[in-house]
């Protein structure tokens, strides 16, 4: 099934003609629980990973935990619609004590499936995203890994890894992604309006318009950031959202080139202020607003993942050389 973003409540360029020159395109991925295969673009499904290659592991020290969740029990509990039970953390000989923790495969995207997905180094057209399931250091930092491949070369492997290695326990349920198929859809997007993301006079006009909308329509008012600028959820390209941090300058650590947004991973496909972006196919046409949204958690939190405290994970790459180290920003 396709997914179709409803028309915006207001034509943003009709209200602010100056925004026409800033119009960009983002590809909403619309993940929904399903059974993707190794040759599919997906979140949480099986990776196209040759059996002869070692699975990536995190070798850094990891903190001692007190309890966690068995991955297979998380899967069973989700299927039954209940919460999994926690278990005491294993002893000193458990995986991770000496820094050997397998990464969790979060997603993979083929350029043949995803409009707007930038190419990787040496023409790579398949990108795979991983996360260490543990935190690091006193600030509970996370470690991510981006793996680029040439799809045609990788698909010629004789055998693929049937099941990646897993730790016995995960500290949080939301470390395990739910397998999701994708429904890519390109939509227009406009910059976050704060600091110097747009000219100051234009931001002032947007802020004044938002205030007037709120005064006239109250809680149901349309706002630029929530309804007209950047859609929520998983997406490729377009503009980053800066709800938590405010706009940041992201430069390549190798050559100082301003980096571009490769993709955004979000825990929620909708929050309290962004329900207008929910696709038509996930709505009851006889109802209006948030009340029309059907499908429950399978459409609002389909991947079951969390990034920080309900933030977006922005993955930036260098346009001058995609082989330069990526940057990871939680916002």
PDB file of C-alpha atoms in Angstrom:
ATOM      1  CA  UNK A   1       0.000   0.000   0.000  1.00  0.00           C
ATOM      2  CA  UNK A   2       1.192   3.510  -0.741  1.00  0.00           C
ATOM      3  CA  UNK A   3       1.153   6.303   1.812  1.00  0.00           C
ATOM      4  CA  UNK A   4      -0.105   9.760   0.877  1.00  0.00           C
ATOM      5  CA  UNK A   5       0.587  12.857   2.952  1.00  0.00           C
ATOM      6  CA  UNK A   6      -2.541  15.043   3.139  1.00  0.00           C
ATOM      7  CA  UNK A   7      -2.358  18.490   1.537  1.00  0.00           C
ATOM      8  CA  UNK A   8      -0.984  21.046   3.969  1.00  0.00           C
ATOM      9  CA  UNK A   9      -3.689  22.925   5.896  1.00  0.00           C
ATOM     10  CA  UNK A  10      -2.431  26.151   4.335  1.00  0.00           C
ATOM     11  CA  UNK A  11      -0.276  26.812   1.288  1.00  0.00           C
ATOM     12  CA  UNK A  12       2.913  28.022   2.928  1.00  0.00           C
ATOM     13  CA  UNK A  13       4.177  29.788  -0.190  1.00  0.00           C
ATOM     14  CA  UNK A  14       0.885  31.629  -0.538  1.00  0.00           C
ATOM     15  CA  UNK A  15       1.399  33.060   2.943  1.00  0.00           C
ATOM     16  CA  UNK A  16       5.170  33.505   2.624  1.00  0.00           C
ATOM     17  CA  UNK A  17       6.165  33.809  -1.067  1.00  0.00           C
ATOM     18  CA  UNK A  18       9.774  34.304   0.047  1.00  0.00           C
ATOM     19  CA  UNK A  19       9.929  30.622   0.994  1.00  0.00           C
ATOM     20  CA  UNK A  20       9.639  29.479  -2.634  1.00  0.00           C
ATOM     21  CA  UNK A  21      13.404  29.738  -3.105  1.00  0.00           C
ATOM     22  CA  UNK A  22      13.976  27.565  -0.013  1.00  0.00           C
ATOM     23  CA  UNK A  23      11.617  24.764  -1.031  1.00  0.00           C
ATOM     24  CA  UNK A  24      13.300  21.373  -0.769  1.00  0.00           C
ATOM     25  CA  UNK A  25      12.305  17.746  -1.132  1.00  0.00           C
ATOM     26  CA  UNK A  26      12.394  15.037   1.467  1.00  0.00           C
ATOM     27  CA  UNK A  27      11.432  11.392   1.100  1.00  0.00           C
ATOM     28  CA  UNK A  28       9.175  10.228   3.890  1.00  0.00           C
ATOM     29  CA  UNK A  29       9.815   6.525   4.438  1.00  0.00           C
ATOM     30  CA  UNK A  30       6.576   5.682   6.284  1.00  0.00           C
ATOM     31  CA  UNK A  31       7.810   2.480   8.008  1.00  0.00           C
ATOM     32  CA  UNK A  32       5.061   0.060   8.949  1.00  0.00           C
ATOM     33  CA  UNK A  33       5.409  -3.379  10.622  1.00  0.00           C
ATOM     34  CA  UNK A  34       5.905  -6.135   8.058  1.00  0.00           C
ATOM     35  CA  UNK A  35       8.257  -8.824   6.794  1.00  0.00           C
ATOM     36  CA  UNK A  36      10.989  -7.212   4.690  1.00  0.00           C
ATOM     37  CA  UNK A  37      13.663  -9.362   3.038  1.00  0.00           C
ATOM     38  CA  UNK A  38      17.429  -8.973   2.769  1.00  0.00           C
ATOM     39  CA  UNK A  39      17.109  -7.295  -0.648  1.00  0.00           C
ATOM     40  CA  UNK A  40      14.514  -4.789   0.552  1.00  0.00           C
ATOM     41  CA  UNK A  41      14.920  -1.318   1.964  1.00  0.00           C
ATOM     42  CA  UNK A  42      13.604  -1.454   5.505  1.00  0.00           C
ATOM     43  CA  UNK A  43      13.859  -0.566   9.150  1.00  0.00           C
ATOM     44  CA  UNK A  44      14.592  -3.474  11.483  1.00  0.00           C
ATOM     45  CA  UNK A  45      14.652  -6.233   8.872  1.00  0.00           C
ATOM     46  CA  UNK A  46      17.411  -8.652   7.838  1.00  0.00           C
ATOM     47  CA  UNK A  47      20.561  -7.005   6.510  1.00  0.00           C
ATOM     48  CA  UNK A  48      22.096  -7.838   3.140  1.00  0.00           C
ATOM     49  CA  UNK A  49      25.240  -9.118   4.853  1.00  0.00           C
ATOM     50  CA  UNK A  50      27.545 -11.703   3.236  1.00  0.00           C
ATOM     51  CA  UNK A  51      27.996 -14.720   5.509  1.00  0.00           C
ATOM     52  CA  UNK A  52      31.766 -14.507   5.058  1.00  0.00           C
ATOM     53  CA  UNK A  53      31.990 -11.019   6.621  1.00  0.00           C
ATOM     54  CA  UNK A  54      32.276 -10.531  10.393  1.00  0.00           C
ATOM     55  CA  UNK A  55      29.335  -8.740  11.962  1.00  0.00           C
ATOM     56  CA  UNK A  56      30.303  -5.301  13.364  1.00  0.00           C
ATOM     57  CA  UNK A  57      30.956  -5.132  17.097  1.00  0.00           C
ATOM     58  CA  UNK A  58      31.580  -2.268  19.510  1.00  0.00           C
ATOM     59  CA  UNK A  59      34.884  -2.738  21.345  1.00  0.00           C
ATOM     60  CA  UNK A  60      34.551   0.139  23.804  1.00  0.00           C
ATOM     61  CA  UNK A  61      33.895  -0.417  27.537  1.00  0.00           C
ATOM     62  CA  UNK A  62      30.238  -0.557  28.498  1.00  0.00           C
ATOM     63  CA  UNK A  63      28.609   0.273  31.837  1.00  0.00           C
ATOM     64  CA  UNK A  64      27.403  -2.341  34.286  1.00  0.00           C
ATOM     65  CA  UNK A  65      23.625  -2.739  34.171  1.00  0.00           C
ATOM     66  CA  UNK A  66      21.210  -4.203  36.706  1.00  0.00           C
ATOM     67  CA  UNK A  67      18.494  -5.667  34.493  1.00  0.00           C
ATOM     68  CA  UNK A  68      17.474  -6.092  30.878  1.00  0.00           C
ATOM     69  CA  UNK A  69      15.245  -7.809  28.337  1.00  0.00           C
ATOM     70  CA  UNK A  70      15.808 -10.939  26.267  1.00  0.00           C
ATOM     71  CA  UNK A  71      15.483 -10.071  22.542  1.00  0.00           C
ATOM     72  CA  UNK A  72      13.288 -13.084  21.721  1.00  0.00           C
ATOM     73  CA  UNK A  73      11.030 -12.297  24.680  1.00  0.00           C
ATOM     74  CA  UNK A  74      10.643  -8.731  23.412  1.00  0.00           C
ATOM     75  CA  UNK A  75       9.523 -10.115  20.042  1.00  0.00           C
ATOM     76  CA  UNK A  76       7.063 -12.546  21.653  1.00  0.00           C
ATOM     77  CA  UNK A  77       5.642  -9.877  23.938  1.00  0.00           C
ATOM     78  CA  UNK A  78       5.083  -7.495  21.037  1.00  0.00           C
ATOM     79  CA  UNK A  79       3.279 -10.192  19.076  1.00  0.00           C
ATOM     80  CA  UNK A  80       1.039 -10.803  22.097  1.00  0.00           C
ATOM     81  CA  UNK A  81       0.497  -7.107  22.769  1.00  0.00           C
ATOM     82  CA  UNK A  82       2.026  -7.233  26.254  1.00  0.00           C
ATOM     83  CA  UNK A  83       5.169  -5.924  27.925  1.00  0.00           C
ATOM     84  CA  UNK A  84       8.162  -8.264  28.243  1.00  0.00           C
ATOM     85  CA  UNK A  85       9.488  -9.086  31.695  1.00  0.00           C
ATOM     86  CA  UNK A  86      12.928  -7.973  32.752  1.00  0.00           C
ATOM     87  CA  UNK A  87      15.753 -10.216  33.979  1.00  0.00           C
ATOM     88  CA  UNK A  88      18.771  -9.625  36.216  1.00  0.00           C
ATOM     89  CA  UNK A  89      21.844  -8.632  34.242  1.00  0.00           C
ATOM     90  CA  UNK A  90      24.361 -11.465  33.628  1.00  0.00           C
ATOM     91  CA  UNK A  91      27.574 -11.694  35.612  1.00  0.00           C
ATOM     92  CA  UNK A  92      31.101 -10.568  34.896  1.00  0.00           C
ATOM     93  CA  UNK A  93      31.618 -13.056  32.058  1.00  0.00           C
ATOM     94  CA  UNK A  94      28.680 -11.715  30.037  1.00  0.00           C
ATOM     95  CA  UNK A  95      29.286 -10.272  26.550  1.00  0.00           C
ATOM     96  CA  UNK A  96      30.181  -6.621  26.759  1.00  0.00           C
ATOM     97  CA  UNK A  97      32.276  -6.777  29.921  1.00  0.00           C
ATOM     98  CA  UNK A  98      35.431  -6.482  27.826  1.00  0.00           C
ATOM     99  CA  UNK A  99      33.852  -4.204  25.227  1.00  0.00           C
ATOM    100  CA  UNK A 100      32.735  -6.829  22.719  1.00  0.00           C
ATOM    101  CA  UNK A 101      29.106  -6.004  21.988  1.00  0.00           C
ATOM    102  CA  UNK A 102      27.488  -6.703  18.592  1.00  0.00           C
ATOM    103  CA  UNK A 103      25.887  -3.719  16.949  1.00  0.00           C
ATOM    104  CA  UNK A 104      22.145  -3.826  16.301  1.00  0.00           C
ATOM    105  CA  UNK A 105      21.157  -3.422  12.661  1.00  0.00           C
ATOM    106  CA  UNK A 106      18.617  -0.591  12.515  1.00  0.00           C
ATOM    107  CA  UNK A 107      17.941  -0.060   8.812  1.00  0.00           C
ATOM    108  CA  UNK A 108      19.156  -0.425   5.254  1.00  0.00           C
ATOM    109  CA  UNK A 109      18.270   1.687   2.229  1.00  0.00           C
ATOM    110  CA  UNK A 110      18.866   1.022  -1.482  1.00  0.00           C
ATOM    111  CA  UNK A 111      19.035   4.010  -3.817  1.00  0.00           C
ATOM    112  CA  UNK A 112      16.853   2.052  -6.259  1.00  0.00           C
ATOM    113  CA  UNK A 113      14.039   2.198  -3.676  1.00  0.00           C
ATOM    114  CA  UNK A 114      14.488   5.602  -2.055  1.00  0.00           C
ATOM    115  CA  UNK A 115      14.208   8.771  -4.183  1.00  0.00           C
ATOM    116  CA  UNK A 116      16.694  11.394  -3.103  1.00  0.00           C
ATOM    117  CA  UNK A 117      19.074   9.053  -1.280  1.00  0.00           C
ATOM    118  CA  UNK A 118      22.580  10.441  -1.803  1.00  0.00           C
ATOM    119  CA  UNK A 119      25.303   8.200  -3.202  1.00  0.00           C
ATOM    120  CA  UNK A 120      28.013   6.893  -0.932  1.00  0.00           C
ATOM    121  CA  UNK A 121      31.766   6.638  -1.498  1.00  0.00           C
ATOM    122  CA  UNK A 122      32.840   5.140  -4.837  1.00  0.00           C
ATOM    123  CA  UNK A 123      29.267   5.065  -6.087  1.00  0.00           C
ATOM    124  CA  UNK A 124      27.903   2.986  -3.209  1.00  0.00           C
ATOM    125  CA  UNK A 125      24.130   2.665  -3.499  1.00  0.00           C
ATOM    126  CA  UNK A 126      23.242   0.732  -0.345  1.00  0.00           C
ATOM    127  CA  UNK A 127      23.602   2.224   3.128  1.00  0.00           C
ATOM    128  CA  UNK A 128      23.194   0.267   6.364  1.00  0.00           C
ATOM    129  CA  UNK A 129      22.702   1.876   9.775  1.00  0.00           C
ATOM    130  CA  UNK A 130      23.757   0.272  13.081  1.00  0.00           C
ATOM    131  CA  UNK A 131      23.706   1.232  16.763  1.00  0.00           C
ATOM    132  CA  UNK A 132      25.508  -0.172  19.782  1.00  0.00           C
ATOM    133  CA  UNK A 133      22.774  -1.322  22.199  1.00  0.00           C
ATOM    134  CA  UNK A 134      24.619   0.152  25.191  1.00  0.00           C
ATOM    135  CA  UNK A 135      25.497   3.666  26.329  1.00  0.00           C
ATOM    136  CA  UNK A 136      28.999   5.047  26.717  1.00  0.00           C
ATOM    137  CA  UNK A 137      30.588   7.321  29.293  1.00  0.00           C
ATOM    138  CA  UNK A 138      29.095   9.572  31.960  1.00  0.00           C
ATOM    139  CA  UNK A 139      26.872  11.363  29.450  1.00  0.00           C
ATOM    140  CA  UNK A 140      25.301   8.126  28.154  1.00  0.00           C
ATOM    141  CA  UNK A 141      26.487   8.696  24.616  1.00  0.00           C
ATOM    142  CA  UNK A 142      25.558   6.321  21.806  1.00  0.00           C
ATOM    143  CA  UNK A 143      27.724   4.798  19.111  1.00  0.00           C
ATOM    144  CA  UNK A 144      26.388   4.512  15.564  1.00  0.00           C
ATOM    145  CA  UNK A 145      27.881   2.941  12.481  1.00  0.00           C
ATOM    146  CA  UNK A 146      27.193   3.626   8.806  1.00  0.00           C
ATOM    147  CA  UNK A 147      28.152   0.968   6.277  1.00  0.00           C
ATOM    148  CA  UNK A 148      28.106   1.744   2.549  1.00  0.00           C
ATOM    149  CA  UNK A 149      27.990  -0.980  -0.114  1.00  0.00           C
ATOM    150  CA  UNK A 150      27.569  -1.450  -3.830  1.00  0.00           C
ATOM    151  CA  UNK A 151      24.352  -3.394  -3.981  1.00  0.00           C
ATOM    152  CA  UNK A 152      25.053  -5.356  -7.171  1.00  0.00           C
ATOM    153  CA  UNK A 153      28.414  -6.575  -5.874  1.00  0.00           C
ATOM    154  CA  UNK A 154      27.015  -7.504  -2.470  1.00  0.00           C
ATOM    155  CA  UNK A 155      24.052  -9.367  -3.948  1.00  0.00           C
ATOM    156  CA  UNK A 156      26.456 -11.708  -5.756  1.00  0.00           C
ATOM    157  CA  UNK A 157      27.577 -13.242  -2.458  1.00  0.00           C
ATOM    158  CA  UNK A 158      27.013 -17.012  -2.255  1.00  0.00           C
ATOM    159  CA  UNK A 159      25.350 -16.880   1.168  1.00  0.00           C
ATOM    160  CA  UNK A 160      24.027 -14.228   3.494  1.00  0.00           C
ATOM    161  CA  UNK A 161      24.045 -14.105   7.266  1.00  0.00           C
ATOM    162  CA  UNK A 162      20.883 -15.816   8.473  1.00  0.00           C
ATOM    163  CA  UNK A 163      20.808 -14.312  11.961  1.00  0.00           C
ATOM    164  CA  UNK A 164      23.182 -11.652  13.323  1.00  0.00           C
ATOM    165  CA  UNK A 165      24.720 -12.142  16.772  1.00  0.00           C
ATOM    166  CA  UNK A 166      22.767 -10.644  19.678  1.00  0.00           C
ATOM    167  CA  UNK A 167      23.576  -9.848  23.278  1.00  0.00           C
ATOM    168  CA  UNK A 168      21.695 -12.023  25.827  1.00  0.00           C
ATOM    169  CA  UNK A 169      19.939  -8.970  27.261  1.00  0.00           C
ATOM    170  CA  UNK A 170      19.095  -5.505  26.003  1.00  0.00           C
ATOM    171  CA  UNK A 171      18.916  -2.744  28.587  1.00  0.00           C
ATOM    172  CA  UNK A 172      15.796  -1.235  27.043  1.00  0.00           C
ATOM    173  CA  UNK A 173      12.996  -2.653  24.927  1.00  0.00           C
ATOM    174  CA  UNK A 174      13.433   0.149  22.405  1.00  0.00           C
ATOM    175  CA  UNK A 175      16.924  -1.066  21.467  1.00  0.00           C
ATOM    176  CA  UNK A 176      15.292  -3.738  19.297  1.00  0.00           C
ATOM    177  CA  UNK A 177      13.705  -2.432  16.090  1.00  0.00           C
ATOM    178  CA  UNK A 178      10.438  -3.867  14.843  1.00  0.00           C
ATOM    179  CA  UNK A 179      10.827  -5.164  11.257  1.00  0.00           C
ATOM    180  CA  UNK A 180       9.148  -2.601   9.022  1.00  0.00           C
ATOM    181  CA  UNK A 181       8.535  -2.300   5.302  1.00  0.00           C
ATOM    182  CA  UNK A 182       8.750   1.154   3.751  1.00  0.00           C
ATOM    183  CA  UNK A 183       6.384   3.255   1.650  1.00  0.00           C
ATOM    184  CA  UNK A 184       8.592   6.064   0.267  1.00  0.00           C
ATOM    185  CA  UNK A 185       6.883   9.325  -0.647  1.00  0.00           C
ATOM    186  CA  UNK A 186       8.465  12.615  -1.660  1.00  0.00           C
ATOM    187  CA  UNK A 187       7.026  15.819  -0.208  1.00  0.00           C
ATOM    188  CA  UNK A 188       7.999  19.487  -0.143  1.00  0.00           C
ATOM    189  CA  UNK A 189       9.809  20.729   2.930  1.00  0.00           C
ATOM    190  CA  UNK A 190      11.002  24.093   4.224  1.00  0.00           C
ATOM    191  CA  UNK A 191      13.730  25.078   6.686  1.00  0.00           C
ATOM    192  CA  UNK A 192      13.266  25.146  10.422  1.00  0.00           C
ATOM    193  CA  UNK A 193      12.583  28.802  11.289  1.00  0.00           C
ATOM    194  CA  UNK A 194      15.006  29.757  14.046  1.00  0.00           C
ATOM    195  CA  UNK A 195      18.291  31.625  14.417  1.00  0.00           C
ATOM    196  CA  UNK A 196      19.889  31.989  10.965  1.00  0.00           C
ATOM    197  CA  UNK A 197      18.164  29.113   9.114  1.00  0.00           C
ATOM    198  CA  UNK A 198      16.208  31.809   7.237  1.00  0.00           C
ATOM    199  CA  UNK A 199      16.616  35.588   6.965  1.00  0.00           C
ATOM    200  CA  UNK A 200      15.734  37.289  10.245  1.00  0.00           C
ATOM    201  CA  UNK A 201      12.885  39.414   8.774  1.00  0.00           C
ATOM    202  CA  UNK A 202      11.255  36.272   7.357  1.00  0.00           C
ATOM    203  CA  UNK A 203      11.521  34.432  10.666  1.00  0.00           C
ATOM    204  CA  UNK A 204       9.922  37.424  12.376  1.00  0.00           C
ATOM    205  CA  UNK A 205       7.014  37.279   9.912  1.00  0.00           C
ATOM    206  CA  UNK A 206       6.591  33.535  10.523  1.00  0.00           C
ATOM    207  CA  UNK A 207       6.622  34.017  14.312  1.00  0.00           C
ATOM    208  CA  UNK A 208       4.031  36.797  14.089  1.00  0.00           C
ATOM    209  CA  UNK A 209       1.827  34.680  11.826  1.00  0.00           C
ATOM    210  CA  UNK A 210       2.063  31.732  14.252  1.00  0.00           C
ATOM    211  CA  UNK A 211       1.028  34.003  17.137  1.00  0.00           C
ATOM    212  CA  UNK A 212      -1.953  35.302  15.177  1.00  0.00           C
ATOM    213  CA  UNK A 213      -3.039  31.776  14.268  1.00  0.00           C
ATOM    214  CA  UNK A 214      -2.835  30.670  17.896  1.00  0.00           C
ATOM    215  CA  UNK A 215      -4.804  33.711  19.074  1.00  0.00           C
ATOM    216  CA  UNK A 216      -7.576  33.036  16.548  1.00  0.00           C
ATOM    217  CA  UNK A 217      -7.792  29.247  16.600  1.00  0.00           C
ATOM    218  CA  UNK A 218      -6.349  28.190  19.954  1.00  0.00           C
ATOM    219  CA  UNK A 219      -5.010  24.643  20.336  1.00  0.00           C
ATOM    220  CA  UNK A 220      -6.165  23.666  16.843  1.00  0.00           C
ATOM    221  CA  UNK A 221      -4.167  26.411  15.154  1.00  0.00           C
ATOM    222  CA  UNK A 222      -1.904  25.610  12.245  1.00  0.00           C
ATOM    223  CA  UNK A 223       1.744  26.443  12.935  1.00  0.00           C
ATOM    224  CA  UNK A 224       4.730  26.711  10.635  1.00  0.00           C
ATOM    225  CA  UNK A 225       7.062  24.338  12.480  1.00  0.00           C
ATOM    226  CA  UNK A 226       4.468  21.635  13.183  1.00  0.00           C
ATOM    227  CA  UNK A 227       2.356  21.675  10.021  1.00  0.00           C
ATOM    228  CA  UNK A 228       4.145  23.444   7.171  1.00  0.00           C
ATOM    229  CA  UNK A 229       7.877  22.979   7.532  1.00  0.00           C
ATOM    230  CA  UNK A 230       9.289  19.472   8.180  1.00  0.00           C
ATOM    231  CA  UNK A 231       7.350  16.201   8.521  1.00  0.00           C
ATOM    232  CA  UNK A 232       8.007  13.916  11.483  1.00  0.00           C
ATOM    233  CA  UNK A 233       9.380  10.380  11.384  1.00  0.00           C
ATOM    234  CA  UNK A 234      11.931   8.567   9.219  1.00  0.00           C
ATOM    235  CA  UNK A 235      12.931  10.473   6.106  1.00  0.00           C
ATOM    236  CA  UNK A 236      15.773  10.910   3.625  1.00  0.00           C
ATOM    237  CA  UNK A 237      17.201  14.260   2.573  1.00  0.00           C
ATOM    238  CA  UNK A 238      15.473  17.583   3.075  1.00  0.00           C
ATOM    239  CA  UNK A 239      16.038  19.814   6.089  1.00  0.00           C
ATOM    240  CA  UNK A 240      16.872  18.805   9.679  1.00  0.00           C
ATOM    241  CA  UNK A 241      14.458  19.565  12.483  1.00  0.00           C
ATOM    242  CA  UNK A 242      15.967  21.352  15.484  1.00  0.00           C
ATOM    243  CA  UNK A 243      13.253  21.082  18.121  1.00  0.00           C
ATOM    244  CA  UNK A 244      15.534  20.077  21.012  1.00  0.00           C
ATOM    245  CA  UNK A 245      18.870  21.744  20.343  1.00  0.00           C
ATOM    246  CA  UNK A 246      18.133  24.709  18.146  1.00  0.00           C
ATOM    247  CA  UNK A 247      19.927  24.974  14.784  1.00  0.00           C
ATOM    248  CA  UNK A 248      23.495  23.670  14.707  1.00  0.00           C
ATOM    249  CA  UNK A 249      26.295  24.105  12.212  1.00  0.00           C
ATOM    250  CA  UNK A 250      27.568  20.686  11.126  1.00  0.00           C
ATOM    251  CA  UNK A 251      30.925  20.701   9.369  1.00  0.00           C
ATOM    252  CA  UNK A 252      33.015  17.810   8.086  1.00  0.00           C
ATOM    253  CA  UNK A 253      35.758  16.923  10.560  1.00  0.00           C
ATOM    254  CA  UNK A 254      38.065  15.991   7.672  1.00  0.00           C
ATOM    255  CA  UNK A 255      37.719  18.966   5.306  1.00  0.00           C
ATOM    256  CA  UNK A 256      35.411  21.491   7.073  1.00  0.00           C
ATOM    257  CA  UNK A 257      32.862  21.351   4.214  1.00  0.00           C
ATOM    258  CA  UNK A 258      29.284  22.021   5.419  1.00  0.00           C
ATOM    259  CA  UNK A 259      27.664  18.620   5.657  1.00  0.00           C
ATOM    260  CA  UNK A 260      24.335  17.585   4.123  1.00  0.00           C
ATOM    261  CA  UNK A 261      21.542  15.660   5.778  1.00  0.00           C
ATOM    262  CA  UNK A 262      21.591  12.068   4.565  1.00  0.00           C
ATOM    263  CA  UNK A 263      18.691  10.747   6.634  1.00  0.00           C
ATOM    264  CA  UNK A 264      16.663  11.275   9.777  1.00  0.00           C
ATOM    265  CA  UNK A 265      15.554   8.481  12.094  1.00  0.00           C
ATOM    266  CA  UNK A 266      12.657   9.262  14.387  1.00  0.00           C
ATOM    267  CA  UNK A 267      11.031   7.235  17.128  1.00  0.00           C
ATOM    268  CA  UNK A 268       7.569   8.618  16.382  1.00  0.00           C
ATOM    269  CA  UNK A 269       5.761   9.132  13.111  1.00  0.00           C
ATOM    270  CA  UNK A 270       3.545  11.646  14.890  1.00  0.00           C
ATOM    271  CA  UNK A 271       3.661  13.755  18.029  1.00  0.00           C
ATOM    272  CA  UNK A 272       1.106  15.949  19.761  1.00  0.00           C
ATOM    273  CA  UNK A 273       1.576  18.802  17.299  1.00  0.00           C
ATOM    274  CA  UNK A 274       2.215  17.020  13.996  1.00  0.00           C
ATOM    275  CA  UNK A 275      -0.869  14.863  13.425  1.00  0.00           C
ATOM    276  CA  UNK A 276      -1.678  16.753  10.218  1.00  0.00           C
ATOM    277  CA  UNK A 277       1.163  14.840   8.500  1.00  0.00           C
ATOM    278  CA  UNK A 278      -0.359  11.389   9.124  1.00  0.00           C
ATOM    279  CA  UNK A 279      -1.081   9.741   5.736  1.00  0.00           C
ATOM    280  CA  UNK A 280      -4.598   9.508   4.348  1.00  0.00           C
ATOM    281  CA  UNK A 281      -4.361   5.697   4.272  1.00  0.00           C
ATOM    282  CA  UNK A 282      -3.981   5.669   8.074  1.00  0.00           C
ATOM    283  CA  UNK A 283      -7.108   7.736   8.710  1.00  0.00           C
ATOM    284  CA  UNK A 284     -10.814   7.197   9.063  1.00  0.00           C
ATOM    285  CA  UNK A 285     -12.280   9.600   6.450  1.00  0.00           C
ATOM    286  CA  UNK A 286     -15.452  10.027   8.508  1.00  0.00           C
ATOM    287  CA  UNK A 287     -13.517  11.651  11.376  1.00  0.00           C
ATOM    288  CA  UNK A 288     -11.347  14.744  11.686  1.00  0.00           C
ATOM    289  CA  UNK A 289      -8.024  15.630  13.298  1.00  0.00           C
ATOM    290  CA  UNK A 290      -6.243  13.256  15.656  1.00  0.00           C
ATOM    291  CA  UNK A 291      -9.459  11.313  16.170  1.00  0.00           C
ATOM    292  CA  UNK A 292      -9.293  10.115  12.552  1.00  0.00           C
ATOM    293  CA  UNK A 293      -5.949   8.315  12.952  1.00  0.00           C
ATOM    294  CA  UNK A 294      -6.331   4.544  13.031  1.00  0.00           C
ATOM    295  CA  UNK A 295      -3.841   1.727  13.475  1.00  0.00           C
ATOM    296  CA  UNK A 296      -2.607   2.688  16.930  1.00  0.00           C
ATOM    297  CA  UNK A 297       1.042   2.121  17.708  1.00  0.00           C
ATOM    298  CA  UNK A 298       1.681   0.407  14.375  1.00  0.00           C
ATOM    299  CA  UNK A 299       1.353   3.804  12.663  1.00  0.00           C
ATOM    300  CA  UNK A 300       2.435   6.217  15.421  1.00  0.00           C
ATOM    301  CA  UNK A 301       5.466   4.242  16.717  1.00  0.00           C
ATOM    302  CA  UNK A 302       5.947   1.503  14.117  1.00  0.00           C
ATOM    303  CA  UNK A 303       9.683   0.837  14.549  1.00  0.00           C
ATOM    304  CA  UNK A 304       9.550   0.766  18.402  1.00  0.00           C
ATOM    305  CA  UNK A 305      12.908   2.564  18.444  1.00  0.00           C
ATOM    306  CA  UNK A 306      13.857   5.559  20.550  1.00  0.00           C
ATOM    307  CA  UNK A 307      16.638   8.064  19.943  1.00  0.00           C
ATOM    308  CA  UNK A 308      17.665  10.011  23.015  1.00  0.00           C
ATOM    309  CA  UNK A 309      14.704  11.380  24.917  1.00  0.00           C
ATOM    310  CA  UNK A 310      12.273  11.187  22.024  1.00  0.00           C
ATOM    311  CA  UNK A 311      14.531  13.115  19.673  1.00  0.00           C
ATOM    312  CA  UNK A 312      15.399  12.779  16.005  1.00  0.00           C
ATOM    313  CA  UNK A 313      18.693  11.243  14.936  1.00  0.00           C
ATOM    314  CA  UNK A 314      20.144  13.225  12.030  1.00  0.00           C
ATOM    315  CA  UNK A 315      22.873  11.531   9.989  1.00  0.00           C
ATOM    316  CA  UNK A 316      25.056  13.978   8.058  1.00  0.00           C
ATOM    317  CA  UNK A 317      27.582  13.123   5.349  1.00  0.00           C
ATOM    318  CA  UNK A 318      30.178  15.152   3.484  1.00  0.00           C
ATOM    319  CA  UNK A 319      29.092  16.229  -0.027  1.00  0.00           C
ATOM    320  CA  UNK A 320      32.717  16.765  -1.043  1.00  0.00           C
ATOM    321  CA  UNK A 321      33.692  13.191  -0.130  1.00  0.00           C
ATOM    322  CA  UNK A 322      31.042  10.757   1.162  1.00  0.00           C
ATOM    323  CA  UNK A 323      33.889   8.609   2.473  1.00  0.00           C
ATOM    324  CA  UNK A 324      34.668  11.148   5.175  1.00  0.00           C
ATOM    325  CA  UNK A 325      33.314  10.244   8.638  1.00  0.00           C
ATOM    326  CA  UNK A 326      29.599  10.932   9.088  1.00  0.00           C
ATOM    327  CA  UNK A 327      28.239  13.097  11.876  1.00  0.00           C
ATOM    328  CA  UNK A 328      25.449  12.033  14.236  1.00  0.00           C
ATOM    329  CA  UNK A 329      23.244  14.708  15.765  1.00  0.00           C
ATOM    330  CA  UNK A 330      20.348  14.189  18.189  1.00  0.00           C
ATOM    331  CA  UNK A 331      17.875  17.035  18.016  1.00  0.00           C
TER     332      UNK A 331
END
